[in-house]
Short mmCIF file of the C-alpha atoms (twelve columns), coordinates in Angstrom:
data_MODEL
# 
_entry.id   MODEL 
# 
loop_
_atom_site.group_PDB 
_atom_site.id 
_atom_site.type_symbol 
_atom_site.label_atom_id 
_atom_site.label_alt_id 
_atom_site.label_comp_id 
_atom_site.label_asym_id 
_atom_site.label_seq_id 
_atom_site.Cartn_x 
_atom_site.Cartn_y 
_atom_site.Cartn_z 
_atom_site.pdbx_PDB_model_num 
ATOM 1   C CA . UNK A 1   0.000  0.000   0.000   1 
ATOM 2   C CA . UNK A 2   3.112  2.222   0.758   1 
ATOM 3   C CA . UNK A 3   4.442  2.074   -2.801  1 
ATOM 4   C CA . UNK A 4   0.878  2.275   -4.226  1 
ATOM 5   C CA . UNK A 5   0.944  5.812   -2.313  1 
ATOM 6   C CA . UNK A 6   4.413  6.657   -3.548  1 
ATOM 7   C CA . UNK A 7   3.850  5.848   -7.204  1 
ATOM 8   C CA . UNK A 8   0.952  8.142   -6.826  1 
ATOM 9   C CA . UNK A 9   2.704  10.864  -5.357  1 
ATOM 10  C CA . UNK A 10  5.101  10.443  -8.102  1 
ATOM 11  C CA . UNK A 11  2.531  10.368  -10.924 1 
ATOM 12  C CA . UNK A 12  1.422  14.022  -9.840  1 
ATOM 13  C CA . UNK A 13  4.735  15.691  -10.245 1 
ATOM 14  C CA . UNK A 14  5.930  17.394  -13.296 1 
ATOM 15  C CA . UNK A 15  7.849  14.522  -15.657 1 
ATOM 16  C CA . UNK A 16  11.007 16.310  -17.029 1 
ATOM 17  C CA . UNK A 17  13.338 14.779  -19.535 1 
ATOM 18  C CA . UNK A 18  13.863 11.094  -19.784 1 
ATOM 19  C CA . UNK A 19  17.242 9.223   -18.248 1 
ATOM 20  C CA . UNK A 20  19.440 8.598   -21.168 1 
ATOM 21  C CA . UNK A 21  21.526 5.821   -21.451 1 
ATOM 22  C CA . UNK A 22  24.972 7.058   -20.039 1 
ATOM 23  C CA . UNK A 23  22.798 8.290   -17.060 1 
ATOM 24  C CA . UNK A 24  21.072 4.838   -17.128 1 
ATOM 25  C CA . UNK A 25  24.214 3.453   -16.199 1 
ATOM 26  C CA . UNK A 26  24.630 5.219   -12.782 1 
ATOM 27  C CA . UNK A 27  20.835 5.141   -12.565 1 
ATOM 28  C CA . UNK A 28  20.836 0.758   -12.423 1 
ATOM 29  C CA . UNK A 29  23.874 0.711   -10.561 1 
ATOM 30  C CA . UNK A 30  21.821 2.819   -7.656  1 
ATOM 31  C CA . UNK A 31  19.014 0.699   -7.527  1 
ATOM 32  C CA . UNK A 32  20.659 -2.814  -7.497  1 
ATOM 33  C CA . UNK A 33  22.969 -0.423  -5.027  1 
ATOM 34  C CA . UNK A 34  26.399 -1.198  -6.381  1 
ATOM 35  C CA . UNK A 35  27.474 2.344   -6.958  1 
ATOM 36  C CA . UNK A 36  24.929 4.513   -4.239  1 
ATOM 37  C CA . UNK A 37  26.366 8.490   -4.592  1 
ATOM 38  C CA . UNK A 38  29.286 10.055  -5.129  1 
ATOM 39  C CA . UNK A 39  31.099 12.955  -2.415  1 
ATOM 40  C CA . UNK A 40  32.912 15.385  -3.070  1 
ATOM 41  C CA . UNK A 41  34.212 17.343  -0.074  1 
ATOM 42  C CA . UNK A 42  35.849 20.950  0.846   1 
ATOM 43  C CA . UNK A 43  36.793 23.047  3.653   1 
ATOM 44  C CA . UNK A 44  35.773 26.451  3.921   1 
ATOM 45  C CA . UNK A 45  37.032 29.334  6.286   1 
ATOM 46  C CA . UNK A 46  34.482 32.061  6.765   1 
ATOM 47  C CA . UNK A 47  35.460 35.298  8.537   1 
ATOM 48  C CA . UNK A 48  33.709 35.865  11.903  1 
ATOM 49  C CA . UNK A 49  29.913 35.627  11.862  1 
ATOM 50  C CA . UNK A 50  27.052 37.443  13.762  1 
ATOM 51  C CA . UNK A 51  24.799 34.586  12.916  1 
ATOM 52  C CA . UNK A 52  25.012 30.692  13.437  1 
ATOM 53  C CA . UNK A 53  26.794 29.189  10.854  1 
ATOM 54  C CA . UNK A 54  23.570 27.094  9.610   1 
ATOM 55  C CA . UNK A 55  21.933 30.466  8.633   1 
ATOM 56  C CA . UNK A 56  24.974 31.323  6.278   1 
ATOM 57  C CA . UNK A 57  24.346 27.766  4.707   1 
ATOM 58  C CA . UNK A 58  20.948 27.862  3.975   1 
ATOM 59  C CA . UNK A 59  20.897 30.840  2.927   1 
ATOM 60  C CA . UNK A 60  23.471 29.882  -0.047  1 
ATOM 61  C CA . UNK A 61  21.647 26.637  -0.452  1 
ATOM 62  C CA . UNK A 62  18.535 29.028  -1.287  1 
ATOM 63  C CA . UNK A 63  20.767 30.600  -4.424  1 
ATOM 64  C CA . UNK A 64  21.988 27.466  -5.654  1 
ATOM 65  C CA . UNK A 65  18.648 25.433  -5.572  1 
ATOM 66  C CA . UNK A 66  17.516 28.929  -7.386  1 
ATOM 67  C CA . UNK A 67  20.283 28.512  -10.256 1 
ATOM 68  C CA . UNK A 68  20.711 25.042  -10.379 1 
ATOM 69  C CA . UNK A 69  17.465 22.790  -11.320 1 
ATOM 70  C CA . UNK A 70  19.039 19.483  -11.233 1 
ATOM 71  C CA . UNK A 71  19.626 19.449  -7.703  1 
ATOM 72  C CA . UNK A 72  15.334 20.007  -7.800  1 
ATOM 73  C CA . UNK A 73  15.478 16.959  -10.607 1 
ATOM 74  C CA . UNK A 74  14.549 13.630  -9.417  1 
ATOM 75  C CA . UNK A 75  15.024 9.899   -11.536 1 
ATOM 76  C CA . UNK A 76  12.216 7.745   -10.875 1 
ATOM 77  C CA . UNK A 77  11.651 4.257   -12.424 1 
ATOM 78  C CA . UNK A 78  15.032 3.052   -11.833 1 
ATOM 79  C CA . UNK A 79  13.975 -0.284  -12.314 1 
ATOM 80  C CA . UNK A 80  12.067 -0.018  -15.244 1 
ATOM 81  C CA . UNK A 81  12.998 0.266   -19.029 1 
ATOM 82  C CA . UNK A 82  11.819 4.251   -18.934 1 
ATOM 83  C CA . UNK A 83  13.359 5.965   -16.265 1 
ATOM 84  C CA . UNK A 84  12.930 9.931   -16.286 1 
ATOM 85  C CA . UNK A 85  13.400 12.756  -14.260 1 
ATOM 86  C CA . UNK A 86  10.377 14.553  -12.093 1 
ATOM 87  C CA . UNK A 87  10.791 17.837  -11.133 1 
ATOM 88  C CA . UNK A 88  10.198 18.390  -6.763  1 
ATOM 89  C CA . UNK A 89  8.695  21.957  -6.539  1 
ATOM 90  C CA . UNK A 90  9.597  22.449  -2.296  1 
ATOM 91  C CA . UNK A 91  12.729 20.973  -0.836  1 
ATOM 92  C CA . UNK A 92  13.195 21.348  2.985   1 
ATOM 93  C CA . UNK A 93  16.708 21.953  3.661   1 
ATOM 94  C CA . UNK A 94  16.231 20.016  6.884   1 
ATOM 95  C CA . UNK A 95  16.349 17.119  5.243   1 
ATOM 96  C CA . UNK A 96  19.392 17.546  2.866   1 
ATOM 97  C CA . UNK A 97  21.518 19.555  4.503   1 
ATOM 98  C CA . UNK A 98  23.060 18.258  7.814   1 
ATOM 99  C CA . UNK A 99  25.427 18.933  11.147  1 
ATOM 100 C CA . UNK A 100 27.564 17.601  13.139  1 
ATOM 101 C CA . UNK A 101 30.193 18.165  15.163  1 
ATOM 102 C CA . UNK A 102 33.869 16.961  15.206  1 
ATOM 103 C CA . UNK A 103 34.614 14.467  17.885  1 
ATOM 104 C CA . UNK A 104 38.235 13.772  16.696  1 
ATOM 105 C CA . UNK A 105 39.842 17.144  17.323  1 
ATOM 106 C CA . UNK A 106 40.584 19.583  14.616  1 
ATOM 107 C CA . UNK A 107 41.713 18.393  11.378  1 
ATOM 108 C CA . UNK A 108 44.990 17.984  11.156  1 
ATOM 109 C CA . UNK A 109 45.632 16.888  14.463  1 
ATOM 110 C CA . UNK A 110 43.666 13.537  14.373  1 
ATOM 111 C CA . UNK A 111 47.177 11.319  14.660  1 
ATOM 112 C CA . UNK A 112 50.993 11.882  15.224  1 
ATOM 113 C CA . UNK A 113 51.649 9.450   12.572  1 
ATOM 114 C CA . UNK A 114 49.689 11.394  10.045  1 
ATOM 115 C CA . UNK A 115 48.939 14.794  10.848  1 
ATOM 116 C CA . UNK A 116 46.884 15.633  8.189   1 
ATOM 117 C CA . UNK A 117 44.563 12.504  8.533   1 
ATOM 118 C CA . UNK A 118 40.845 13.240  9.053   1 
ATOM 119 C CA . UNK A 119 39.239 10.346  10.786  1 
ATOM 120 C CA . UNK A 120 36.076 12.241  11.482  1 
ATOM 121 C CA . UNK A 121 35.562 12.603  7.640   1 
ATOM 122 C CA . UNK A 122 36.697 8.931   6.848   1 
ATOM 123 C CA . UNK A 123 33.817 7.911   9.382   1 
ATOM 124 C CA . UNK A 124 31.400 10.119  7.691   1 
ATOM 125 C CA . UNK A 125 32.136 8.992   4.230   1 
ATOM 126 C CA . UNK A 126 31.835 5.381   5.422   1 
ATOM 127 C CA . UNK A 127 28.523 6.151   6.508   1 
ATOM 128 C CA . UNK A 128 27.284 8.699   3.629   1 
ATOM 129 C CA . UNK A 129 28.501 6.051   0.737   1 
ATOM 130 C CA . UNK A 130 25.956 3.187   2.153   1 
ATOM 131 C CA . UNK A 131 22.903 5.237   2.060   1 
ATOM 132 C CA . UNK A 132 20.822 5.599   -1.096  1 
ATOM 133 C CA . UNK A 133 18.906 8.083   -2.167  1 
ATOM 134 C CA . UNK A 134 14.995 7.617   -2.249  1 
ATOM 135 C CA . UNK A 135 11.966 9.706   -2.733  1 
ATOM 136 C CA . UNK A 136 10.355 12.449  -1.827  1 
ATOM 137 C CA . UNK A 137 14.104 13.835  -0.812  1 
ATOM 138 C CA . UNK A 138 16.005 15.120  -3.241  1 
ATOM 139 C CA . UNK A 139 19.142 13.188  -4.596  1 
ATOM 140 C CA . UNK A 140 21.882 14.978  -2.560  1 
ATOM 141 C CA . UNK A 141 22.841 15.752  0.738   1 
ATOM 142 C CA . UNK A 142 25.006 18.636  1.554   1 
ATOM 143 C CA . UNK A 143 26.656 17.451  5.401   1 
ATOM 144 C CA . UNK A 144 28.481 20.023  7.498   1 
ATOM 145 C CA . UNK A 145 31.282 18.842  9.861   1 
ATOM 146 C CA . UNK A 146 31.795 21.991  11.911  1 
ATOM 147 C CA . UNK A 147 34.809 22.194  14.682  1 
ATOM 148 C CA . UNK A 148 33.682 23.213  17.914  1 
ATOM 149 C CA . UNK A 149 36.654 24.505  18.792  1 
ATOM 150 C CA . UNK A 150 36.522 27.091  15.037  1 
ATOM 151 C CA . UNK A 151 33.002 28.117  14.658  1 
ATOM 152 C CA . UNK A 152 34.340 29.905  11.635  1 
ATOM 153 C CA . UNK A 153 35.838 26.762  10.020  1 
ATOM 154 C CA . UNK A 154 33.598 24.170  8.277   1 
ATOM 155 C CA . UNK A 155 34.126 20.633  6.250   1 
ATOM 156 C CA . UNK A 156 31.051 20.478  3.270   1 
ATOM 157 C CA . UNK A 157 30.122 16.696  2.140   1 
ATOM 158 C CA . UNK A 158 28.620 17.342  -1.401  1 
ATOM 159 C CA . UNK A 159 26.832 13.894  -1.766  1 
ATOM 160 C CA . UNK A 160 24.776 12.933  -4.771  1 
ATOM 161 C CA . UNK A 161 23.193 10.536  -6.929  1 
ATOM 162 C CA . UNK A 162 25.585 9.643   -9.796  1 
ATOM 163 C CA . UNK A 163 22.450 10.078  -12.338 1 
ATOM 164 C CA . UNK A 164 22.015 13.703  -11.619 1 
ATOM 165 C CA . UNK A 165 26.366 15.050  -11.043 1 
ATOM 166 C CA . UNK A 166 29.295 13.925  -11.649 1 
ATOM 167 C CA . UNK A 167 32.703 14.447  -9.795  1 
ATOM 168 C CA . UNK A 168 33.632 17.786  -12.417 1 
ATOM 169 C CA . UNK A 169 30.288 19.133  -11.472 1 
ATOM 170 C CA . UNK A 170 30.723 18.321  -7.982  1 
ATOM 171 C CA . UNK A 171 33.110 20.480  -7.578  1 
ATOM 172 C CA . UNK A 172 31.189 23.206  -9.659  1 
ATOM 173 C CA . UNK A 173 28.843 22.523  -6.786  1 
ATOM 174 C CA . UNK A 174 31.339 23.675  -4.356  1 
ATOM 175 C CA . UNK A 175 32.557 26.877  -6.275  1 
ATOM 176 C CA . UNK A 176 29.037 28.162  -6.845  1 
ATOM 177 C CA . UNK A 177 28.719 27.391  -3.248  1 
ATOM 178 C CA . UNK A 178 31.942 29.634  -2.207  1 
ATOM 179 C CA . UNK A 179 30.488 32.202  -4.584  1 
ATOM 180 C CA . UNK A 180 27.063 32.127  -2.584  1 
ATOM 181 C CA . UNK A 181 28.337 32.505  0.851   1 
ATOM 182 C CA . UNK A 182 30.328 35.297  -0.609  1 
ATOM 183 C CA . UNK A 183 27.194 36.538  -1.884  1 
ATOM 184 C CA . UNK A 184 25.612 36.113  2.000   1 
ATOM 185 C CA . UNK A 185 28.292 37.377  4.247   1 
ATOM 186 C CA . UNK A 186 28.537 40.557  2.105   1 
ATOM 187 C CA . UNK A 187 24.971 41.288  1.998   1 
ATOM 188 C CA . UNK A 188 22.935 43.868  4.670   1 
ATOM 189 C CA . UNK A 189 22.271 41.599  7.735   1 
ATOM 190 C CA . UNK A 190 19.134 39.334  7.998   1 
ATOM 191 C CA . UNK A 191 16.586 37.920  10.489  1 
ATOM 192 C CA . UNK A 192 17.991 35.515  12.219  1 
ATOM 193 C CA . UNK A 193 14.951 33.198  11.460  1 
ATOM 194 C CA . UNK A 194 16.077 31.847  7.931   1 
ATOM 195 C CA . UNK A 195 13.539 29.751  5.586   1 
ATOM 196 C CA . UNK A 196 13.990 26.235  5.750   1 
ATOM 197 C CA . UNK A 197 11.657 24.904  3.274   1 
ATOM 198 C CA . UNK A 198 12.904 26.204  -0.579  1 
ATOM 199 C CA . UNK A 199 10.869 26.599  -3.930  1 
ATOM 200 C CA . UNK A 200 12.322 25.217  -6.522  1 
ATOM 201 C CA . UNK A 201 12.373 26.764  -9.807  1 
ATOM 202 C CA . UNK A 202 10.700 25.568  -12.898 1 
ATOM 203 C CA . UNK A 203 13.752 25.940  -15.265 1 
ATOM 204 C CA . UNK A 204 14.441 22.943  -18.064 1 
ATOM 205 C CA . UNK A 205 17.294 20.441  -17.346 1 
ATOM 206 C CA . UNK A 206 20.177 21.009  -19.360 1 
ATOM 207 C CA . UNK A 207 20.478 18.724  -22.757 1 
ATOM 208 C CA . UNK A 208 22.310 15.273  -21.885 1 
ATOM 209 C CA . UNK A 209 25.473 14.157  -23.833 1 
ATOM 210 C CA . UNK A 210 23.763 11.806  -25.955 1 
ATOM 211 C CA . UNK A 211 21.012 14.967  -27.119 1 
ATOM 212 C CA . UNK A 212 24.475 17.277  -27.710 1 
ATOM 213 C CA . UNK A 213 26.648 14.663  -29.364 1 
ATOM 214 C CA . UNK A 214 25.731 11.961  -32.167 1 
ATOM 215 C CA . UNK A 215 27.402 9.154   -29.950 1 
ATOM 216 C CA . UNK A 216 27.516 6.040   -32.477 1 
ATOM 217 C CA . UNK A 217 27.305 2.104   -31.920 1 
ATOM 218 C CA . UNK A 218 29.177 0.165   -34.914 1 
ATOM 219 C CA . UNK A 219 27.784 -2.461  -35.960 1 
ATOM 220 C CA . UNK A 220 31.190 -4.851  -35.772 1 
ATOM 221 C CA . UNK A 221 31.515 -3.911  -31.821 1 
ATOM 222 C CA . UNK A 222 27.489 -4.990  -31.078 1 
ATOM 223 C CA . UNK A 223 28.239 -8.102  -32.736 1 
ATOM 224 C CA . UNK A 224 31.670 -8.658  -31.252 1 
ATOM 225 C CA . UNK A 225 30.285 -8.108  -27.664 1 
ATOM 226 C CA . UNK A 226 27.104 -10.668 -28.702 1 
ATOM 227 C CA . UNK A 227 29.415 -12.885 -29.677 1 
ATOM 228 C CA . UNK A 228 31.694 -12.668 -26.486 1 
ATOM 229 C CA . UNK A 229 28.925 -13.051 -24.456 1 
ATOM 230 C CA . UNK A 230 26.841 -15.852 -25.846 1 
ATOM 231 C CA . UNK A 231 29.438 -18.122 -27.873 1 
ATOM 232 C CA . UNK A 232 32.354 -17.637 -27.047 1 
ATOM 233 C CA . UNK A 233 31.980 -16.512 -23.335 1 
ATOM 234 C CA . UNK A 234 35.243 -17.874 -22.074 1 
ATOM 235 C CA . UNK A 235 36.665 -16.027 -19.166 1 
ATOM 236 C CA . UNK A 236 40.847 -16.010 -19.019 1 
ATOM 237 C CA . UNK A 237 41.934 -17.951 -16.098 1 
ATOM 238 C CA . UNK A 238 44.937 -15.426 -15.514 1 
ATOM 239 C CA . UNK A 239 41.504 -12.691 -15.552 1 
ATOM 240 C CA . UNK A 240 41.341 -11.336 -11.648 1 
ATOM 241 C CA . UNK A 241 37.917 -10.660 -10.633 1 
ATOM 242 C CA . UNK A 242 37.670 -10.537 -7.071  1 
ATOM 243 C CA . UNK A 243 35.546 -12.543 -4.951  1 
ATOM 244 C CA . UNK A 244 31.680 -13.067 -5.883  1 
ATOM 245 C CA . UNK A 245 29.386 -9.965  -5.534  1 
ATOM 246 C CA . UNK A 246 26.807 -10.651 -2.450  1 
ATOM 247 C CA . UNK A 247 24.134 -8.044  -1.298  1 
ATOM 248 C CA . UNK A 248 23.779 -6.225  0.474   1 
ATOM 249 C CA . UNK A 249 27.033 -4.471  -0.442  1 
ATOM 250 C CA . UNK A 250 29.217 -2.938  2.390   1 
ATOM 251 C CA . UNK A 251 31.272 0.058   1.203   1 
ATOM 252 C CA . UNK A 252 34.946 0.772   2.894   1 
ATOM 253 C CA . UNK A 253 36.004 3.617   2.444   1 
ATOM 254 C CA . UNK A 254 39.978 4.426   3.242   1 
ATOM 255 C CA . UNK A 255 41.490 7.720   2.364   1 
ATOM 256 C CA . UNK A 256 44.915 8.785   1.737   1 
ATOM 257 C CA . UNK A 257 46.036 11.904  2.150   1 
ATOM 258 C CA . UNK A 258 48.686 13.437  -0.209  1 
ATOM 259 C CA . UNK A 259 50.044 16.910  0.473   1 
ATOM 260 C CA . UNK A 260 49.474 19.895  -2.328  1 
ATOM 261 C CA . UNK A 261 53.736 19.627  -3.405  1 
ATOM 262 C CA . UNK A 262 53.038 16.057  -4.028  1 
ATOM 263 C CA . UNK A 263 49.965 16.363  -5.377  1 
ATOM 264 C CA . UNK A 264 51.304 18.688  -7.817  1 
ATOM 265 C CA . UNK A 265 54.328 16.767  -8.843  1 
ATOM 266 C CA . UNK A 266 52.296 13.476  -9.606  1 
ATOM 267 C CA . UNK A 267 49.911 15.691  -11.655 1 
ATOM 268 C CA . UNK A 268 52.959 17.507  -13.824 1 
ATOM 269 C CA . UNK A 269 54.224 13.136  -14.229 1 
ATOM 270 C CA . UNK A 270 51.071 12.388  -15.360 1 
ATOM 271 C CA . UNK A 271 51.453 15.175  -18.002 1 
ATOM 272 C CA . UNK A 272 54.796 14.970  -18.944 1 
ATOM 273 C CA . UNK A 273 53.618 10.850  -19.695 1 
ATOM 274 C CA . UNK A 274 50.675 11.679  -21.683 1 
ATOM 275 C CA . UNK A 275 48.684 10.362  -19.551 1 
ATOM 276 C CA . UNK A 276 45.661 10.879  -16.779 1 
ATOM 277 C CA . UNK A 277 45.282 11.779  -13.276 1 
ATOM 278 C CA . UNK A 278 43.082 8.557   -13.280 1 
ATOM 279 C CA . UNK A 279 44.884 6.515   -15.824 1 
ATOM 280 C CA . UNK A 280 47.606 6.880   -13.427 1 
ATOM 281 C CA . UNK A 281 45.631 5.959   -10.181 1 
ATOM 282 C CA . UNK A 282 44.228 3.103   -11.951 1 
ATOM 283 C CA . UNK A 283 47.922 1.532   -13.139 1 
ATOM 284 C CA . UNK A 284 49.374 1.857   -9.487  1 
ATOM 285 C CA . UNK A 285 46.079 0.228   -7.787  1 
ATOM 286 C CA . UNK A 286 46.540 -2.623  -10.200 1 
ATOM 287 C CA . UNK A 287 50.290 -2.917  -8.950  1 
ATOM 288 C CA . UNK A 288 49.330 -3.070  -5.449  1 
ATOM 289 C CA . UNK A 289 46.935 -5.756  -6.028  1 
ATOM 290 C CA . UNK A 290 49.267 -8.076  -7.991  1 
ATOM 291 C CA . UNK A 291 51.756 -7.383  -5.161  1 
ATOM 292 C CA . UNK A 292 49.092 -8.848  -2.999  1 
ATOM 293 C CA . UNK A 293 47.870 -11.663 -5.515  1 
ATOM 294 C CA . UNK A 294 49.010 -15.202 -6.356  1 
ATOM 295 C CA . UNK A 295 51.553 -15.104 -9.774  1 
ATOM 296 C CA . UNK A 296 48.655 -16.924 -11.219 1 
ATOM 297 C CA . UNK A 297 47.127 -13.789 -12.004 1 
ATOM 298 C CA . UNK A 298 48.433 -11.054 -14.501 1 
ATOM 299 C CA . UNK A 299 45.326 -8.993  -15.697 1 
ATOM 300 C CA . UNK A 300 43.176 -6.898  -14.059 1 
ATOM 301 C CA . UNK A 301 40.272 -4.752  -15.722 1 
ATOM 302 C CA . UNK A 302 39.769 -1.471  -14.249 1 
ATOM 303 C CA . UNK A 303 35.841 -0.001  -15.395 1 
ATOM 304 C CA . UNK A 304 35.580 4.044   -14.291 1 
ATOM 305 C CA . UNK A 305 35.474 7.704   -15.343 1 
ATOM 306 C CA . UNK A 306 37.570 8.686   -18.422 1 
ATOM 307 C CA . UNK A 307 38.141 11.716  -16.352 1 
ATOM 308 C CA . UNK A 308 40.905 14.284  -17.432 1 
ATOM 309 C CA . UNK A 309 41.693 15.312  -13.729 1 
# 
């Protein structure tokens, strides 16, 4: 009876464009929850505020849900053959955008061994990555680790469905964001009771790749994959795949911090070789598995982003 009342509910919003294939990808993966949201995170610094910090962030949230109508865009029908977008005319930021507190110290003082580890975000992420998006809410979640101990100093978890962002516009996200709070701090001061609940805009989505671009299928690679997969569907025994997939799945999430000089140097190596950021990433995880693997196995096959960063 509950998803009679929620396909109803859904049936009465506005249908938008539909979810085209590349988006279709991320869109499955959600659903069957192998790939739940993506995060992408900064740290921000205001100058010293005569309001609560939350006020400041709502406030911005207001001019990006205002600019931005994807983050009012919805995909529904995941499971189906015809999954589309519905636009949500109200979003109440008390639902997407969430606070807490640091309980490890300050960044940058969370271990001797690593002093610029962040345990309190590594727990956060853990958390954040195993928890899909479902309607009414929108599909993102801004959370705010603040520091006690800095009211001026914040950490912003960007999290969103993979359908609607992806990691280049997540961090568009977080520019417009700067830009907003900008906007905020240097405007005439405001009641201190800020609106929680937002209308949305009725602006169109933006055009998807596939409705910019003529993206192609030959012919010879549809019936190279068919025949791949249902004659000759041999897998190489020197092919590692990991251990069988079982649901529910459990994401671990382990970050490594690298500091800005070596950060840099690794990008100008990646340039001077031709090559990508995540080309690069992708070659030295493979090494560290076959470090790690019996000599049985010598391939690996590494499915993700052909990002350029």
């Amino acid at each position: 009876m509950a998803f009679q009342t929620e396909d109803c509910a859904v049936t009465r919003l506005e249908k938008l464009q539909p979810v085209e294939l590349l988006e279709c990808y991320s869109s499955a993966q959600h659903h069957l929850g192998f790939y739940i949201n993506v995060a992408v995170t900064a740290t921000y610094t205001l100058p010293r505020c005569s309001q609560p910090l939350k006020n400041y962030i709502y406030k911005a949230c207001k001019i990006l849900i205002g600019q931005h109508p994807i983050l009012s865009a919805i995909p529904v029908g995941e499971d189906t053959d015809e999954p589309h977008f519905i636009h949500v005319p109200t979003i109440n930021l008390d639902n997407s955008v969430l606070f807490k507190d640091r309980q490890c110290g300050s960044h940058g003082s969370n271990s001797p061994l690593s002093p610029d580890s962040d345990m309190d975000l590594e727990e956060l992420l853990n958390i954040q990555h195993n928890m899909p998006f479902s309607f009414p809410f929108p599909f993102w979640r801004l959370y705010i680790l603040t520091d006690p101990n800095h009211p001026h100093l914040f950490t912003a978890f960007f999290i969103f469905h993979h359908t609607i962002e992806d990691s280049t516009s997540g961090m568009a996200f977080h520019k417009t964001f700067l830009h907003a709070l900008h906007l905020v701090l240097s405007s005439p001061p405001f009641s201190s009771e800020v609106e929680n609940t937002i209308t949305a805009p009725n602006i169109p989505l933006l055009p998807s790749l596939e409705a910019l671009h003529l993206i192609l299928v030959l012919i010879l690679f549809l019936l190279l994959i068919l025949f791949k997969e249902k004659i000759w569907n041999k897998q190489d025994p020197c092919l590692w795949t990991g251990s069988k997939i079982t649901m529910l799945l459990q994401s671990e999430i382990h970050h490594l911090v690298l500091s800005e000089s070596e950060t840099t140097f690794f990008r100008d190596l990646c340039c001077k070789n031709r090559t990508t950021i995540m080309a690069a990433l992708y070659t030295l995880i493979a090494g560290a598995l076959f470090i790690n693997l019996s000599v049985h196995y010598t391939q690996l096959q590494c499915v993700g982003a052909l990002s350029n960063w």
